[in-house]
Amino acid sequence: AYLGDDPANKVVAIAAGAFHSLALMADGTVYTWGHDGFGQLGDNSTTDKHTPVRVLKGAYNGTAYLGDDPANKITALSAGYYHTIALDQNGSVYTWGWNRYGQLGDGSWAQRNTPVRVLTGEYNGTTYLGDDPANKVTAITAGYYHTIALDQNGSVYTWGWNNNGQLGDGSNSDRNTPVRVLTGEYNGTTYLGDDPANKITKIAGGSYHVSAMAQNATVYTWGYNYYGQLGNYRTTNSNIPVKVHGEGNVGDLSLPVNLSSFSALAGTNKVTLKWATESEVENVGFEILRANDKDGDYQEISSYRSNSSLKGQYSTSHRTDYRYDDQLVQTGQTYWYKLIDV
């Protein structure tokens, strides 16, 4: 009488979008119900369902339904606002539903009422995301209108809506195939997770932002930040990953920068800031904030991202001296400064 009441085929996972629900069965098949105005139920219709329907196979290589091949079951589910995502045992990713922003990742902007397979995009495979047996996709998640995948090597891929930088590729352009998230404040070569000694291990999608956790337990975020959801002591959006600060904005509690001095000296049409560190551990660089009074609204005036002189030493046990000249000052005005290490 009820979904999952067969002891031989229990429900093993659930997920939900804005107005639709999903369930994954032990046999690898997927059931959906609720709002279907954009095909998000995957039953080749756009009619709302008040009880579960079984998702059709679409581009999945099965008999009739998604996950019905016992050798390649569906293993994970996620849902965006009006779209749905599924991951199979082989590491392939399937999507269906609304596709206005390319969130299905099939190279189109067209709605799909049955599952399509996500294309490679910037993933190093043959045709589809996860089709390299040596580097399968291991996790999926979604935001409102964007989708995220994590591969075995620890790299993160995103596609869909990017108005707030939630794809993390350094742009604000929508993508209808996967792009690889850039390093940002992660200490890698080019892409987030590309250090084999510190892979990305977990991903999560917010409405308009994304979170990722590295092997060393550091958390990175990117996208919309109006409410401070990126956790970097800012309320400005970021289209590349930033590192989440510790409680009270004291930085990474386990990996501190040993700051021995920080001073400000007023000069002619400038304020010269000087500081020194006695040691640094995983310090990417510094950001400088300024306010017109002590308890005022501090705004970033420069950072290592735009000023190479503010880049950190990453890890060092030696003293390092830094200097920054703030030339955007007015005579007679008092300024307050904050220094943040990243």
Short mmCIF file of C-alpha atoms in Angstrom, two decimals:
data_model
loop_
_atom_site.label_atom_id
_atom_site.label_comp_id
_atom_site.label_asym_id
_atom_site.label_seq_id
_atom_site.Cartn_x
_atom_site.Cartn_y
_atom_site.Cartn_z
CA ALA A 1 0.00 0.00 0.00
CA TYR A 2 2.92 2.34 0.66
CA LEU A 3 6.16 3.27 -1.06
CA GLY A 4 9.00 1.20 0.38
CA ASP A 5 6.87 -1.35 2.21
CA ASP A 6 8.35 -4.24 0.22
CA PRO A 7 11.15 -5.63 2.44
CA ALA A 8 12.93 -6.79 -0.71
CA ASN A 9 12.95 -3.31 -2.26
CA LYS A 10 13.10 -0.61 0.39
CA VAL A 11 13.54 3.11 -0.14
CA VAL A 12 17.25 3.87 0.37
CA ALA A 13 17.44 7.62 -0.37
CA ILE A 14 15.18 10.63 -0.81
CA ALA A 15 15.48 14.18 -2.16
CA ALA A 16 13.22 17.11 -2.93
CA GLY A 17 13.02 20.09 -5.25
CA ALA A 18 10.84 23.15 -4.78
CA PHE A 19 7.56 21.32 -5.41
CA HIS A 20 8.50 17.73 -6.29
CA SER A 21 9.80 14.75 -4.34
CA LEU A 22 12.07 11.82 -5.22
CA ALA A 23 12.83 8.40 -3.83
CA LEU A 24 15.55 5.90 -4.72
CA MET A 25 14.81 2.22 -4.27
CA ALA A 26 17.15 -0.60 -3.30
CA ASP A 27 16.81 -2.01 -6.82
CA GLY A 28 18.20 1.25 -8.25
CA THR A 29 15.00 2.65 -9.74
CA VAL A 30 13.66 6.14 -9.04
CA TYR A 31 10.17 7.35 -8.14
CA THR A 32 8.94 10.95 -8.29
CA TRP A 33 5.76 12.84 -7.47
CA GLY A 34 4.43 16.37 -7.15
CA HIS A 35 4.68 19.32 -9.55
CA ASP A 36 5.57 18.32 -13.11
CA GLY A 37 5.06 21.54 -15.06
CA PHE A 38 8.63 21.39 -16.39
CA GLY A 39 9.04 17.62 -16.79
CA GLN A 40 10.90 17.28 -13.50
CA LEU A 41 9.17 13.99 -12.68
CA GLY A 42 10.82 12.31 -15.67
CA ASP A 43 7.76 10.32 -16.78
CA ASN A 44 7.56 12.02 -20.20
CA SER A 45 4.67 14.24 -19.22
CA THR A 46 4.07 17.63 -17.65
CA THR A 47 1.13 16.54 -15.53
CA ASP A 48 1.36 16.85 -11.74
CA LYS A 49 1.29 13.50 -9.91
CA HIS A 50 -0.20 12.99 -6.46
CA THR A 51 1.33 9.54 -6.04
CA PRO A 52 4.76 8.22 -7.12
CA VAL A 53 5.57 7.43 -10.75
CA ARG A 54 8.62 5.54 -11.94
CA VAL A 55 11.14 7.62 -13.90
CA LEU A 56 11.56 6.46 -17.50
CA LYS A 57 14.98 5.49 -18.78
CA GLY A 58 15.45 8.30 -21.30
CA ALA A 59 19.14 8.26 -22.25
CA TYR A 60 19.97 5.63 -19.61
CA ASN A 61 20.93 2.27 -21.11
CA GLY A 62 18.24 0.15 -19.50
CA THR A 63 15.06 -1.69 -20.43
CA ALA A 64 12.27 0.73 -19.58
CA TYR A 65 13.10 2.67 -16.42
CA LEU A 66 16.00 4.67 -15.06
CA GLY A 67 18.20 2.36 -12.98
CA ASP A 68 16.55 -0.91 -14.03
CA ASP A 69 19.85 -2.52 -15.10
CA PRO A 70 21.01 -4.52 -12.03
CA ALA A 71 24.62 -4.05 -13.18
CA ASN A 72 24.28 -0.26 -13.24
CA LYS A 73 21.82 0.95 -10.63
CA ILE A 74 21.15 4.57 -9.73
CA THR A 75 23.10 5.32 -6.54
CA ALA A 76 22.34 8.97 -5.71
CA LEU A 77 19.69 11.64 -6.28
CA SER A 78 19.42 15.40 -5.96
CA ALA A 79 16.99 18.08 -7.06
CA GLY A 80 17.03 21.74 -7.99
CA TYR A 81 14.04 24.04 -8.07
CA TYR A 82 12.49 22.51 -11.20
CA HIS A 83 15.05 19.90 -12.28
CA THR A 84 16.29 16.53 -11.08
CA ILE A 85 19.69 14.81 -11.06
CA ALA A 86 20.67 11.16 -10.74
CA LEU A 87 24.04 9.37 -10.56
CA ASP A 88 24.53 5.79 -11.68
CA GLN A 89 26.91 3.08 -10.53
CA ASN A 90 29.18 3.67 -13.54
CA GLY A 91 29.64 7.33 -12.61
CA SER A 92 27.37 8.84 -15.26
CA VAL A 93 25.04 11.74 -14.45
CA TYR A 94 21.44 12.08 -15.69
CA THR A 95 19.22 15.16 -15.53
CA TRP A 96 15.69 16.12 -16.50
CA GLY A 97 13.20 18.96 -16.08
CA TRP A 98 13.54 22.71 -16.62
CA ASN A 99 16.60 23.85 -18.56
CA ARG A 100 16.25 27.60 -19.02
CA TYR A 101 19.77 28.21 -17.70
CA GLY A 102 21.47 25.06 -18.99
CA GLN A 103 21.17 23.25 -15.65
CA LEU A 104 20.67 19.90 -17.39
CA GLY A 105 24.17 20.06 -18.86
CA ASP A 106 23.27 18.41 -22.17
CA GLY A 107 24.47 21.31 -24.33
CA SER A 108 20.97 22.67 -24.88
CA TRP A 109 18.55 25.06 -23.24
CA ALA A 110 15.54 22.83 -23.88
CA GLN A 111 13.29 21.30 -21.25
CA ARG A 112 13.54 17.50 -20.95
CA ASN A 113 10.71 15.28 -19.73
CA THR A 114 12.87 12.16 -19.54
CA PRO A 115 16.51 11.76 -18.39
CA VAL A 116 19.36 13.03 -20.56
CA ARG A 117 23.02 12.29 -19.96
CA VAL A 118 25.28 15.19 -18.99
CA LEU A 119 28.02 15.93 -21.54
CA THR A 120 31.74 16.11 -20.74
CA GLY A 121 32.20 19.86 -20.99
CA GLU A 122 35.55 20.50 -19.27
CA TYR A 123 35.69 16.99 -17.81
CA ASN A 124 38.45 14.93 -19.41
CA GLY A 125 36.33 12.11 -20.80
CA THR A 126 35.12 10.83 -24.14
CA THR A 127 31.54 12.04 -24.51
CA TYR A 128 29.80 12.19 -21.15
CA LEU A 129 30.60 13.46 -17.68
CA GLY A 130 32.00 10.56 -15.64
CA ASP A 131 32.62 8.23 -18.58
CA ASP A 132 36.31 7.69 -17.71
CA PRO A 133 36.31 4.48 -15.59
CA ALA A 134 39.45 5.74 -13.83
CA ASN A 135 37.76 8.99 -12.81
CA LYS A 136 34.06 8.48 -12.21
CA VAL A 137 31.69 11.06 -10.78
CA THR A 138 31.20 10.19 -7.11
CA ALA A 139 28.75 12.83 -5.85
CA ILE A 140 26.06 15.19 -7.15
CA THR A 141 24.10 18.09 -5.73
CA ALA A 142 22.13 21.08 -6.97
CA GLY A 143 21.13 24.65 -6.26
CA TYR A 144 17.99 26.35 -7.55
CA TYR A 145 19.02 26.43 -11.19
CA HIS A 146 22.59 25.08 -11.18
CA THR A 147 24.07 21.63 -10.81
CA ILE A 148 27.30 20.39 -9.23
CA ALA A 149 29.31 17.16 -9.54
CA LEU A 150 32.43 15.83 -7.84
CA ASP A 151 34.77 13.35 -9.52
CA GLN A 152 37.05 10.68 -8.14
CA ASN A 153 40.13 12.90 -8.58
CA GLY A 154 38.60 15.54 -6.33
CA SER A 155 37.68 18.06 -9.03
CA VAL A 156 34.36 19.92 -8.99
CA TYR A 157 32.18 20.61 -12.06
CA THR A 158 29.26 23.00 -12.31
CA TRP A 159 26.72 24.07 -14.92
CA GLY A 160 23.53 26.10 -15.22
CA TRP A 161 22.68 29.56 -13.89
CA ASN A 162 25.65 31.74 -13.00
CA ASN A 163 24.29 35.22 -12.31
CA ASN A 164 25.90 35.31 -8.87
CA GLY A 165 29.09 33.43 -9.75
CA GLN A 166 27.77 30.15 -8.35
CA LEU A 167 29.56 28.11 -11.02
CA GLY A 168 32.95 29.22 -9.67
CA ASP A 169 34.59 29.54 -13.08
CA GLY A 170 35.54 33.20 -12.72
CA SER A 171 32.61 34.41 -14.81
CA ASN A 172 28.93 35.21 -14.48
CA SER A 173 27.91 33.47 -17.71
CA ASP A 174 25.41 30.61 -17.75
CA ARG A 175 26.78 27.24 -18.91
CA ASN A 176 24.89 24.36 -20.55
CA THR A 177 27.80 21.92 -20.22
CA PRO A 178 30.06 21.35 -17.20
CA VAL A 179 32.86 23.78 -16.35
CA ARG A 180 35.61 23.02 -13.88
CA VAL A 181 35.72 25.19 -10.76
CA LEU A 182 38.86 27.34 -10.49
CA THR A 183 41.24 27.31 -7.52
CA GLY A 184 40.33 30.68 -6.04
CA GLU A 185 41.74 30.58 -2.50
CA TYR A 186 42.40 26.85 -2.65
CA ASN A 187 46.13 26.12 -2.84
CA GLY A 188 46.25 24.24 -6.12
CA THR A 189 47.58 24.74 -9.61
CA THR A 190 44.56 25.74 -11.69
CA TYR A 191 41.42 24.03 -10.43
CA LEU A 192 39.73 23.42 -7.11
CA GLY A 193 40.81 20.00 -5.83
CA ASP A 194 43.73 19.53 -8.23
CA ASP A 195 46.23 18.88 -5.42
CA PRO A 196 46.30 15.06 -5.07
CA ALA A 197 47.27 15.46 -1.42
CA ASN A 198 44.22 17.62 -0.68
CA LYS A 199 41.30 16.59 -2.88
CA ILE A 200 37.78 17.94 -2.53
CA THR A 201 35.74 15.27 -0.75
CA LYS A 202 32.26 16.78 -0.28
CA ILE A 203 30.00 19.22 -2.11
CA ALA A 204 26.73 20.96 -1.28
CA GLY A 205 24.53 23.34 -3.23
CA GLY A 206 22.66 26.34 -1.84
CA SER A 207 20.03 28.34 -3.67
CA TYR A 208 22.62 30.53 -5.40
CA HIS A 209 25.93 29.39 -3.90
CA VAL A 210 28.06 26.26 -3.49
CA SER A 211 30.13 24.78 -0.65
CA ALA A 212 32.98 22.28 -0.94
CA MET A 213 35.13 20.57 1.68
CA ALA A 214 38.74 19.54 1.13
CA GLN A 215 40.52 16.48 2.48
CA ASN A 216 42.19 18.64 5.16
CA ALA A 217 38.70 19.72 6.35
CA THR A 218 38.96 23.27 4.98
CA VAL A 219 35.71 24.61 3.53
CA TYR A 220 35.44 26.66 0.34
CA THR A 221 32.39 28.58 -0.91
CA TRP A 222 31.41 30.68 -3.92
CA GLY A 223 28.40 32.45 -5.40
CA TYR A 224 25.79 34.72 -3.81
CA ASN A 225 26.86 36.32 -0.54
CA TYR A 226 24.29 39.00 0.35
CA TYR A 227 23.63 37.35 3.72
CA GLY A 228 27.25 36.34 4.37
CA GLN A 229 26.61 32.73 3.40
CA LEU A 230 30.12 32.38 1.98
CA GLY A 231 31.52 32.77 5.49
CA ASN A 232 34.45 34.96 4.46
CA TYR A 233 33.57 38.07 6.49
CA ARG A 234 32.08 39.71 3.39
CA THR A 235 28.70 40.31 1.84
CA THR A 236 29.96 40.55 -1.75
CA ASN A 237 29.50 37.74 -4.27
CA SER A 238 32.46 35.68 -5.43
CA ASN A 239 32.73 33.81 -8.74
CA ILE A 240 35.73 31.83 -7.53
CA PRO A 241 36.12 29.81 -4.31
CA VAL A 242 36.88 31.64 -1.07
CA LYS A 243 38.02 30.05 2.15
CA VAL A 244 35.56 30.05 5.06
CA HIS A 245 36.92 31.95 8.08
CA GLY A 246 36.94 30.72 11.65
CA GLU A 247 34.53 31.79 14.38
CA GLY A 248 34.63 35.53 15.00
CA ASN A 249 36.65 36.06 11.81
CA VAL A 250 39.90 34.88 13.39
CA GLY A 251 40.84 32.87 10.33
CA ASP A 252 41.72 29.19 10.22
CA LEU A 253 42.02 28.37 13.89
CA SER A 254 44.26 25.36 13.36
CA LEU A 255 46.56 27.03 10.84
CA PRO A 256 47.26 30.60 12.01
CA VAL A 257 49.43 33.35 10.62
CA ASN A 258 51.74 34.66 13.34
CA LEU A 259 51.35 38.44 12.93
CA SER A 260 54.04 40.31 14.88
CA SER A 261 53.16 43.90 13.90
CA PHE A 262 50.62 46.01 12.03
CA SER A 263 50.91 49.79 11.74
CA ALA A 264 49.50 52.71 9.77
CA LEU A 265 51.41 55.92 9.05
CA ALA A 266 49.78 59.00 7.52
CA GLY A 267 51.77 60.63 4.74
CA THR A 268 51.19 63.08 1.90
CA ASN A 269 48.00 61.96 0.13
CA LYS A 270 48.40 58.41 1.39
CA VAL A 271 48.38 56.11 4.40
CA THR A 272 51.17 53.53 4.51
CA LEU A 273 50.29 50.21 6.11
CA LYS A 274 53.10 47.93 7.26
CA TRP A 275 52.93 44.52 8.88
CA ALA A 276 55.15 41.51 9.50
CA THR A 277 54.55 37.82 9.98
CA GLU A 278 56.92 35.54 11.88
CA SER A 279 55.44 32.43 10.28
CA GLU A 280 52.65 31.49 7.87
CA VAL A 281 50.83 28.22 7.29
CA GLU A 282 48.64 27.84 4.20
CA ASN A 283 48.33 31.61 3.87
CA VAL A 284 47.23 32.47 0.33
CA GLY A 285 47.37 36.21 0.89
CA PHE A 286 45.90 39.25 2.59
CA GLU A 287 42.86 41.47 2.20
CA ILE A 288 42.73 45.05 3.46
CA LEU A 289 39.49 46.57 4.75
CA ARG A 290 38.84 50.21 5.63
CA ALA A 291 36.13 52.15 7.46
CA ASN A 292 35.58 55.79 8.38
CA ASP A 293 35.00 54.97 12.04
CA LYS A 294 35.94 52.10 14.34
CA ASP A 295 32.53 50.45 14.37
CA GLY A 296 31.63 51.43 10.82
CA ASP A 297 31.06 49.42 7.69
CA TYR A 298 34.45 48.01 6.65
CA GLN A 299 34.91 47.73 2.89
CA GLU A 300 37.64 45.88 1.03
CA ILE A 301 40.05 48.31 -0.66
CA SER A 302 42.63 45.81 -1.90
CA SER A 303 43.46 42.11 -1.83
CA TYR A 304 46.00 39.57 -3.04
CA ARG A 305 43.63 38.80 -5.94
CA SER A 306 44.33 42.17 -7.56
CA ASN A 307 47.61 43.19 -5.91
CA SER A 308 50.51 40.73 -6.07
CA SER A 309 52.32 42.47 -3.19
CA LEU A 310 49.57 41.18 -0.88
CA LYS A 311 50.13 37.53 -1.77
CA GLY A 312 51.19 35.39 1.19
CA GLN A 313 54.12 33.00 1.47
CA TYR A 314 51.66 30.11 1.85
CA SER A 315 53.82 28.22 4.39
CA THR A 316 57.02 29.60 5.90
CA SER A 317 58.73 29.73 9.28
CA HIS A 318 60.65 32.91 8.42
CA ARG A 319 59.76 36.56 8.99
CA THR A 320 58.09 38.33 6.06
CA ASP A 321 57.52 42.09 5.80
CA TYR A 322 54.59 43.57 3.89
CA ARG A 323 53.61 47.09 2.84
CA TYR A 324 50.59 48.69 1.22
CA ASP A 325 50.01 52.37 0.34
CA ASP A 326 46.39 53.49 0.52
CA GLN A 327 46.28 56.46 -1.85
CA LEU A 328 42.50 56.84 -1.92
CA VAL A 329 42.40 59.07 1.14
CA GLN A 330 41.20 62.57 1.98
CA THR A 331 43.03 65.11 4.12
CA GLY A 332 41.51 65.49 7.57
CA GLN A 333 39.59 62.20 7.44
CA THR A 334 40.29 59.48 10.02
CA TYR A 335 40.45 55.91 8.72
CA TRP A 336 40.34 52.53 10.43
CA TYR A 337 41.91 49.46 8.84
CA LYS A 338 41.58 45.71 9.20
CA LEU A 339 43.94 43.07 7.84
CA ILE A 340 42.59 39.64 6.93
CA ASP A 341 44.67 36.60 6.04
CA VAL A 342 43.18 34.04 3.68
#
